[in-house]
PDB file of C-alpha atoms and ligand atoms in Angstrom:
ATOM      1  CA  MET A   9       0.000   0.000   0.000  1.00 93.00           C
ATOM      2  CA  ARG A  10       1.442   3.335  -1.070  1.00 96.00           C
ATOM      3  CA  ILE A  11       0.508   6.272   1.146  1.00 98.00           C
ATOM      4  CA  LEU A  12       1.022  10.002   0.610  1.00 98.00           C
ATOM      5  CA  VAL A  13       1.798  11.921   3.808  1.00 98.00           C
ATOM      6  CA  VAL A  14       1.550  15.737   3.682  1.00 98.00           C
ATOM      7  CA  GLU A  15       2.665  17.256   6.994  1.00 98.00           C
ATOM      8  CA  ASP A  16       4.826  20.322   7.574  1.00 97.00           C
ATOM      9  CA  GLU A  17       5.842  19.623  11.181  1.00 97.00           C
ATOM     10  CA  ALA A  18       9.154  17.853  10.666  1.00 97.00           C
ATOM     11  CA  ASP A  19       9.000  15.816  13.895  1.00 97.00           C
ATOM     12  CA  LEU A  20       5.486  14.583  13.269  1.00 97.00           C
ATOM     13  CA  GLN A  21       6.257  13.821   9.636  1.00 98.00           C
ATOM     14  CA  ARG A  22       9.268  11.748  10.707  1.00 98.00           C
ATOM     15  CA  GLN A  23       7.270   9.884  13.386  1.00 97.00           C
ATOM     16  CA  LEU A  24       4.500   9.119  10.907  1.00 97.00           C
ATOM     17  CA  ALA A  25       6.982   7.955   8.284  1.00 97.00           C
ATOM     18  CA  GLU A  26       8.864   5.709  10.701  1.00 97.00           C
ATOM     19  CA  ARG A  27       5.752   4.062  12.047  1.00 97.00           C
ATOM     20  CA  LEU A  28       4.019   3.620   8.696  1.00 97.00           C
ATOM     21  CA  ARG A  29       7.168   2.149   7.136  1.00 95.00           C
ATOM     22  CA  ALA A  30       7.519  -0.198  10.092  1.00 93.00           C
ATOM     23  CA  GLU A  31       3.931  -1.310   9.370  1.00 92.00           C
ATOM     24  CA  GLY A  32       4.941  -2.170   5.815  1.00 90.00           C
ATOM     25  CA  TYR A  33       3.540   0.845   3.987  1.00 94.00           C
ATOM     26  CA  VAL A  34       5.415   2.515   1.164  1.00 94.00           C
ATOM     27  CA  LEU A  35       5.425   6.306   1.555  1.00 96.00           C
ATOM     28  CA  ASP A  36       5.943   9.561  -0.184  1.00 96.00           C
ATOM     29  CA  THR A  37       6.208  12.506   2.184  1.00 98.00           C
ATOM     30  CA  ALA A  38       5.615  16.163   1.387  1.00 98.00           C
ATOM     31  CA  GLY A  39       6.314  19.133   3.667  1.00 98.00           C
ATOM     32  CA  ASP A  40       3.894  21.626   2.130  1.00 98.00           C
ATOM     33  CA  GLY A  41       0.682  21.698   0.122  1.00 98.00           C
ATOM     34  CA  ALA A  42       2.323  22.481  -3.224  1.00 98.00           C
ATOM     35  CA  GLU A  43       4.625  19.475  -2.918  1.00 98.00           C
ATOM     36  CA  GLY A  44       1.636  17.389  -1.841  1.00 98.00           C
ATOM     37  CA  LEU A  45      -0.252  18.475  -4.946  1.00 98.00           C
ATOM     38  CA  TYR A  46       2.724  17.545  -7.119  1.00 98.00           C
ATOM     39  CA  TYR A  47       2.946  14.020  -5.649  1.00 98.00           C
ATOM     40  CA  GLY A  48      -0.802  13.554  -5.641  1.00 98.00           C
ATOM     41  CA  SER A  49      -1.085  14.611  -9.275  1.00 97.00           C
ATOM     42  CA  GLU A  50       1.900  12.618 -10.547  1.00 96.00           C
ATOM     43  CA  PHE A  51       1.550   9.322  -8.708  1.00 94.00           C
ATOM     44  CA  ASP A  52      -1.106   6.856  -7.688  1.00 94.00           C
ATOM     45  CA  TYR A  53      -1.755   6.124  -4.025  1.00 97.00           C
ATOM     46  CA  ASP A  54      -3.930   3.861  -1.924  1.00 97.00           C
ATOM     47  CA  ALA A  55      -4.597   6.582   0.666  1.00 98.00           C
ATOM     48  CA  ALA A  56      -3.351   9.991   1.803  1.00 98.00           C
ATOM     49  CA  ILE A  57      -2.813  11.571   5.220  1.00 98.00           C
ATOM     50  CA  ILE A  58      -3.044  15.362   4.944  1.00 98.00           C
ATOM     51  CA  ASP A  59      -2.502  18.001   7.598  1.00 97.00           C
ATOM     52  CA  LEU A  60      -4.860  20.956   7.142  1.00 95.00           C
ATOM     53  CA  GLY A  61      -2.473  23.701   8.278  1.00 94.00           C
ATOM     54  CA  LEU A  62       0.110  23.633   5.492  1.00 96.00           C
ATOM     55  CA  PRO A  63       2.393  26.290   3.969  1.00 97.00           C
ATOM     56  CA  LYS A  64       2.223  27.243   0.269  1.00 97.00           C
ATOM     57  CA  LEU A  65      -1.123  25.550  -0.323  1.00 97.00           C
ATOM     58  CA  GLY A  66      -3.563  24.869   2.533  1.00 96.00           C
ATOM     59  CA  GLY A  67      -4.820  21.353   3.220  1.00 96.00           C
ATOM     60  CA  ILE A  68      -8.420  22.189   2.318  1.00 96.00           C
ATOM     61  CA  GLU A  69      -7.447  23.568  -1.069  1.00 97.00           C
ATOM     62  CA  LEU A  70      -5.063  20.664  -1.633  1.00 98.00           C
ATOM     63  CA  ILE A  71      -7.899  18.174  -1.025  1.00 98.00           C
ATOM     64  CA  GLN A  72     -10.272  20.130  -3.272  1.00 97.00           C
ATOM     65  CA  ARG A  73      -7.732  20.166  -6.081  1.00 97.00           C
ATOM     66  CA  LEU A  74      -6.942  16.462  -5.742  1.00 98.00           C
ATOM     67  CA  ARG A  75     -10.642  15.598  -5.825  1.00 97.00           C
ATOM     68  CA  ALA A  76     -11.224  17.942  -8.769  1.00 97.00           C
ATOM     69  CA  ALA A  77      -8.438  16.057 -10.577  1.00 96.00           C
ATOM     70  CA  ASP A  78     -10.371  12.828  -9.909  1.00 96.00           C
ATOM     71  CA  ARG A  79      -8.007  11.443  -7.272  1.00 96.00           C
ATOM     72  CA  ARG A  80     -10.362   9.120  -5.429  1.00 94.00           C
ATOM     73  CA  TRP A  81      -8.194   7.437  -2.824  1.00 96.00           C
ATOM     74  CA  PRO A  82      -9.286   7.819   0.798  1.00 97.00           C
ATOM     75  CA  ILE A  83      -7.981  10.881   2.627  1.00 98.00           C
ATOM     76  CA  LEU A  84      -7.430  11.101   6.366  1.00 98.00           C
ATOM     77  CA  VAL A  85      -7.132  14.663   7.609  1.00 97.00           C
ATOM     78  CA  LEU A  86      -5.069  15.844  10.580  1.00 96.00           C
ATOM     79  CA  THR A  87      -6.470  18.868  12.394  1.00 92.00           C
ATOM     80  CA  ALA A  88      -5.486  21.095  15.289  1.00 85.00           C
ATOM     81  CA  ARG A  89      -7.201  20.348  18.570  1.00 73.00           C
ATOM     82  CA  GLY A  90     -10.775  21.406  18.978  1.00 73.00           C
ATOM     83  CA  ASP A  91     -11.238  23.279  15.741  1.00 79.00           C
ATOM     84  CA  TRP A  92     -14.537  21.820  14.584  1.00 86.00           C
ATOM     85  CA  ARG A  93     -14.726  24.222  11.641  1.00 89.00           C
ATOM     86  CA  ASP A  94     -11.569  22.671  10.202  1.00 88.00           C
ATOM     87  CA  LYS A  95     -13.000  19.182  10.524  1.00 89.00           C
ATOM     88  CA  VAL A  96     -16.209  20.177   8.771  1.00 92.00           C
ATOM     89  CA  ALA A  97     -14.300  22.031   6.052  1.00 93.00           C
ATOM     90  CA  GLY A  98     -11.990  19.036   5.536  1.00 93.00           C
ATOM     91  CA  LEU A  99     -14.860  16.603   5.168  1.00 93.00           C
ATOM     92  CA  GLU A 100     -16.772  18.992   2.908  1.00 94.00           C
ATOM     93  CA  ALA A 101     -13.672  19.345   0.711  1.00 95.00           C
ATOM     94  CA  GLY A 102     -13.644  15.590   0.148  1.00 96.00           C
ATOM     95  CA  ALA A 103     -11.734  14.037   3.068  1.00 97.00           C
ATOM     96  CA  ASP A 104     -13.069  10.731   4.415  1.00 96.00           C
ATOM     97  CA  ASP A 105     -12.090  10.934   8.058  1.00 96.00           C
ATOM     98  CA  TYR A 106     -10.151  13.129  10.452  1.00 94.00           C
ATOM     99  CA  LEU A 107      -7.914  12.817  13.456  1.00 95.00           C
ATOM    100  CA  THR A 108      -7.286  15.573  15.999  1.00 94.00           C
ATOM    101  CA  LYS A 109      -3.707  16.341  17.092  1.00 94.00           C
ATOM    102  CA  PRO A 110      -2.152  15.079  19.257  1.00 93.00           C
ATOM    103  CA  PHE A 111      -3.142  11.508  18.474  1.00 95.00           C
ATOM    104  CA  GLN A 112      -1.952   7.997  19.202  1.00 97.00           C
ATOM    105  CA  MET A 113      -0.299   6.196  16.287  1.00 96.00           C
ATOM    106  CA  GLU A 114      -2.489   3.171  17.027  1.00 95.00           C
ATOM    107  CA  GLU A 115      -5.595   5.233  16.340  1.00 97.00           C
ATOM    108  CA  LEU A 116      -4.141   6.597  13.127  1.00 97.00           C
ATOM    109  CA  LEU A 117      -3.329   3.066  11.942  1.00 96.00           C
ATOM    110  CA  ALA A 118      -6.787   1.773  12.859  1.00 95.00           C
ATOM    111  CA  ARG A 119      -8.460   4.630  10.962  1.00 96.00           C
ATOM    112  CA  LEU A 120      -6.178   4.106   7.971  1.00 96.00           C
ATOM    113  CA  HIS A 121      -6.996   0.372   7.913  1.00 94.00           C
ATOM    114  CA  ALA A 122     -10.716   1.186   8.071  1.00 95.00           C
ATOM    115  CA  LEU A 123     -10.439   3.662   5.173  1.00 96.00           C
ATOM    116  CA  LEU A 124      -8.519   1.190   3.005  1.00 95.00           C
ATOM    117  CA  ARG A 125     -11.018  -1.576   3.762  1.00 93.00           C
ATOM    118  CA  ARG A 126     -14.063   0.569   3.103  1.00 93.00           C
ATOM    119  CA  ALA A 127     -12.582   1.855  -0.172  1.00 92.00           C
ATOM    120  CA  ALA A 128     -12.381  -1.812  -1.227  1.00 90.00           C
ATOM    121  CA  GLY A 129     -15.969  -2.475  -0.110  1.00 89.00           C
ATOM    122  CA  PHE A 130     -15.233  -4.400   3.075  1.00 88.00           C
ATOM    123  CA  ALA A 131     -17.093  -3.457   6.238  1.00 85.00           C
ATOM    124  CA  SER A 132     -15.520  -6.144   8.423  1.00 86.00           C
ATOM    125  CA  PRO A 133     -11.990  -5.761   9.844  1.00 84.00           C
ATOM    126  CA  VAL A 134     -11.107  -9.141   8.378  1.00 91.00           C
ATOM    127  CA  LEU A 135     -10.887  -9.338   4.588  1.00 92.00           C
ATOM    128  CA  ALA A 136     -12.249 -12.630   3.341  1.00 91.00           C
ATOM    129  CA  CYS A 137     -12.061 -14.402   0.021  1.00 90.00           C
ATOM    130  CA  GLY A 138     -13.753 -17.752   0.503  1.00 90.00           C
ATOM    131  CA  PRO A 139     -11.801 -19.739   3.133  1.00 93.00           C
ATOM    132  CA  VAL A 140      -8.829 -17.344   2.877  1.00 95.00           C
ATOM    133  CA  GLU A 141      -8.865 -14.488   5.365  1.00 95.00           C
ATOM    134  CA  LEU A 142      -6.553 -11.558   5.904  1.00 95.00           C
ATOM    135  CA  ASP A 143      -6.664  -9.776   9.245  1.00 94.00           C
ATOM    136  CA  MET A 144      -5.264  -6.248   8.810  1.00 90.00           C
ATOM    137  CA  ALA A 145      -5.178  -5.498  12.523  1.00 86.00           C
ATOM    138  CA  ARG A 146      -3.176  -8.630  13.383  1.00 89.00           C
ATOM    139  CA  LYS A 147      -1.300  -8.801  10.079  1.00 90.00           C
ATOM    140  CA  GLU A 148      -2.332 -12.416   9.824  1.00 95.00           C
ATOM    141  CA  VAL A 149      -3.375 -14.668   6.959  1.00 97.00           C
ATOM    142  CA  ARG A 150      -5.685 -17.580   7.725  1.00 96.00           C
ATOM    143  CA  ARG A 151      -6.815 -20.548   5.680  1.00 94.00           C
ATOM    144  CA  GLN A 152     -10.032 -22.114   6.952  1.00 93.00           C
ATOM    145  CA  GLY A 153      -9.410 -20.366  10.253  1.00 93.00           C
ATOM    146  CA  GLU A 154      -5.832 -21.686  10.604  1.00 94.00           C
ATOM    147  CA  PRO A 155      -2.982 -19.129  10.559  1.00 96.00           C
ATOM    148  CA  VAL A 156      -0.695 -19.422   7.535  1.00 96.00           C
ATOM    149  CA  GLU A 157       2.899 -18.280   7.916  1.00 96.00           C
ATOM    150  CA  VAL A 158       3.715 -15.661   5.307  1.00 96.00           C
ATOM    151  CA  THR A 159       6.614 -13.246   4.915  1.00 94.00           C
ATOM    152  CA  ALA A 160       6.048  -9.486   5.067  1.00 91.00           C
ATOM    153  CA  TYR A 161       6.251  -9.229   1.259  1.00 90.00           C
ATOM    154  CA  GLU A 162       3.909 -12.141   0.665  1.00 94.00           C
ATOM    155  CA  TYR A 163       1.452 -10.494   3.064  1.00 95.00           C
ATOM    156  CA  LYS A 164       1.689  -7.201   1.168  1.00 93.00           C
ATOM    157  CA  VAL A 165       0.981  -8.863  -2.174  1.00 94.00           C
ATOM    158  CA  LEU A 166      -2.073 -10.674  -0.827  1.00 95.00           C
ATOM    159  CA  GLU A 167      -3.325  -7.570   1.010  1.00 95.00           C
ATOM    160  CA  TYR A 168      -3.062  -5.451  -2.129  1.00 95.00           C
ATOM    161  CA  LEU A 169      -4.933  -8.005  -4.235  1.00 95.00           C
ATOM    162  CA  MET A 170      -7.616  -8.395  -1.567  1.00 94.00           C
ATOM    163  CA  LEU A 171      -8.061  -4.624  -1.377  1.00 93.00           C
ATOM    164  CA  ASN A 172      -8.522  -4.558  -5.163  1.00 93.00           C
ATOM    165  CA  PRO A 173     -10.928  -7.479  -5.563  1.00 87.00           C
ATOM    166  CA  GLY A 174     -12.018  -8.619  -8.995  1.00 86.00           C
ATOM    167  CA  ARG A 175      -9.686  -6.197 -10.793  1.00 92.00           C
ATOM    168  CA  VAL A 176      -6.653  -7.223 -12.852  1.00 96.00           C
ATOM    169  CA  VAL A 177      -3.530  -5.892 -11.138  1.00 96.00           C
ATOM    170  CA  SER A 178      -0.347  -5.756 -13.209  1.00 94.00           C
ATOM    171  CA  LYS A 179       3.072  -6.675 -11.849  1.00 92.00           C
ATOM    172  CA  THR A 180       4.163  -3.070 -12.403  1.00 90.00           C
ATOM    173  CA  GLU A 181       1.278  -1.801 -10.270  1.00 92.00           C
ATOM    174  CA  LEU A 182       2.161  -4.283  -7.525  1.00 92.00           C
ATOM    175  CA  THR A 183       5.794  -3.169  -7.646  1.00 90.00           C
ATOM    176  CA  ASP A 184       4.807   0.535  -7.528  1.00 89.00           C
ATOM    177  CA  HIS A 185       2.461   0.091  -4.579  1.00 91.00           C
ATOM    178  CA  LEU A 186       4.496  -2.362  -2.525  1.00 89.00           C
ATOM    179  CA  TYR A 187       8.113  -1.321  -2.843  1.00 84.00           C
ATOM    180  CA  ASP A 188      10.192   1.742  -2.240  1.00 79.00           C
ATOM    181  CA  GLN A 189      12.190   3.138  -5.112  1.00 70.00           C
ATOM    182  CA  ASP A 190      15.408   1.605  -3.849  1.00 64.00           C
ATOM    183  CA  PHE A 191      13.990  -1.914  -3.879  1.00 63.00           C
ATOM    184  CA  GLU A 192      15.085  -4.244  -6.644  1.00 65.00           C
ATOM    185  CA  ARG A 193      12.266  -3.519  -9.096  1.00 68.00           C
ATOM    186  CA  ASP A 194      12.182  -6.854 -10.805  1.00 73.00           C
ATOM    187  CA  SER A 195       8.818  -8.328 -11.756  1.00 72.00           C
ATOM    188  CA  ASN A 196      10.265 -11.841 -11.394  1.00 82.00           C
ATOM    189  CA  VAL A 197      10.346 -11.170  -7.671  1.00 86.00           C
ATOM    190  CA  ILE A 198       6.574 -10.640  -7.704  1.00 89.00           C
ATOM    191  CA  GLU A 199       6.155 -13.963  -9.499  1.00 91.00           C
ATOM    192  CA  VAL A 200       8.158 -15.670  -6.791  1.00 92.00           C
ATOM    193  CA  PHE A 201       5.999 -14.145  -4.024  1.00 92.00           C
ATOM    194  CA  VAL A 202       2.761 -15.079  -5.795  1.00 94.00           C
ATOM    195  CA  GLY A 203       4.058 -18.603  -6.400  1.00 95.00           C
ATOM    196  CA  ARG A 204       4.860 -19.052  -2.714  1.00 96.00           C
ATOM    197  CA  LEU A 205       1.497 -17.618  -1.654  1.00 95.00           C
ATOM    198  CA  ARG A 206      -0.298 -20.037  -3.945  1.00 95.00           C
ATOM    199  CA  LYS A 207       1.506 -22.983  -2.405  1.00 95.00           C
ATOM    200  CA  LYS A 208       0.752 -21.806   1.099  1.00 95.00           C
ATOM    201  CA  LEU A 209      -2.943 -21.219   0.379  1.00 94.00           C
ATOM    202  CA  ASP A 210      -3.396 -24.416  -1.612  1.00 90.00           C
ATOM    203  CA  PRO A 211      -6.025 -25.788  -2.255  1.00 91.00           C
ATOM    204  CA  PHE A 212      -7.872 -22.488  -1.701  1.00 90.00           C
ATOM    205  CA  ASN A 213      -5.511 -20.282  -3.676  1.00 91.00           C
ATOM    206  CA  PRO A 214      -7.623 -17.307  -4.861  1.00 92.00           C
ATOM    207  CA  ILE A 215      -4.937 -15.677  -7.080  1.00 94.00           C
ATOM    208  CA  ARG A 216      -5.493 -16.100 -10.803  1.00 94.00           C
ATOM    209  CA  THR A 217      -2.914 -15.243 -13.457  1.00 93.00           C
ATOM    210  CA  ILE A 218      -4.293 -13.232 -16.365  1.00 93.00           C
ATOM    211  CA  ARG A 219      -1.808 -13.970 -19.109  1.00 92.00           C
ATOM    212  CA  GLY A 220       0.146 -10.920 -20.234  1.00 90.00           C
ATOM    213  CA  GLN A 221      -1.772  -8.647 -17.833  1.00 93.00           C
ATOM    214  CA  GLY A 222      -1.158  -9.617 -14.251  1.00 94.00           C
ATOM    215  CA  TYR A 223      -3.160 -11.089 -11.411  1.00 96.00           C
ATOM    216  CA  ARG A 224      -6.721 -11.046 -10.257  1.00 94.00           C
ATOM    217  CA  LEU A 225      -8.263 -12.209  -7.045  1.00 92.00           C
ATOM    218  CA  ASN A 226     -10.953 -14.766  -7.737  1.00 85.00           C
ATOM    219  CA  VAL A 227     -13.630 -13.188  -5.567  1.00 74.00           C
ATOM    220  CA  GLU A 228     -16.429 -15.720  -5.963  1.00 66.00           C
ATOM    221  CA  ALA A 229     -14.720 -19.029  -5.400  1.00 50.00           C
ATOM    222  CA  GLY A 230     -11.760 -18.157  -3.256  1.00 43.00           C
ATOM    223  CA  GLY A 231     -10.171 -21.328  -4.491  1.00 40.00           C
TER     224      GLY A 231
HETATM  225 CA1   CA B   9       0.693  22.055  10.089  1.00 53.16          CA
END
């Protein structure tokens, strides 16, 4: 999952980046609204975290411009304590949720998970595809209720496919959304991860190969 973080307070931006990277997210960080608009216009994200009080271009205007440019990913807004007008303005501009500073990282992560799930059409905290389940809170994959041991990268591949159900996802898209720029960007690596996941989820493997295009989660059967 690739997340855009737009926050001008250097300490908070660093804390957010450290924690989100530790959780396995891939990030782009921007320190002002203009930079945020550049990233948001140029690249594709799974969600954005945007502070409202930003230099150069305010958070509200940034959100309005991203939405006007048809950027549909979920947006979590960070607001100063107690300013209800900001929260209302943020939501009216097109944000999906807000968090008041100061906040606990655990709450931010829980809200981010909920936004990602809802954007994919899941109401439950556990993503399910037939007998295969993925628990975002516990970072756990289960097959018929039994935990399956997966590596962090295998988990990320399955999570991305489950959050994009029924859609063909190319290897390039997987690479863009799952790895930082410095990672070995080799699509063979993705094939290896998918191959291992299939073995581990057998006989309920829900990942289909669409020749020449990529992968698609088989939503109906889950196996
Ligand atoms: Ca600020």
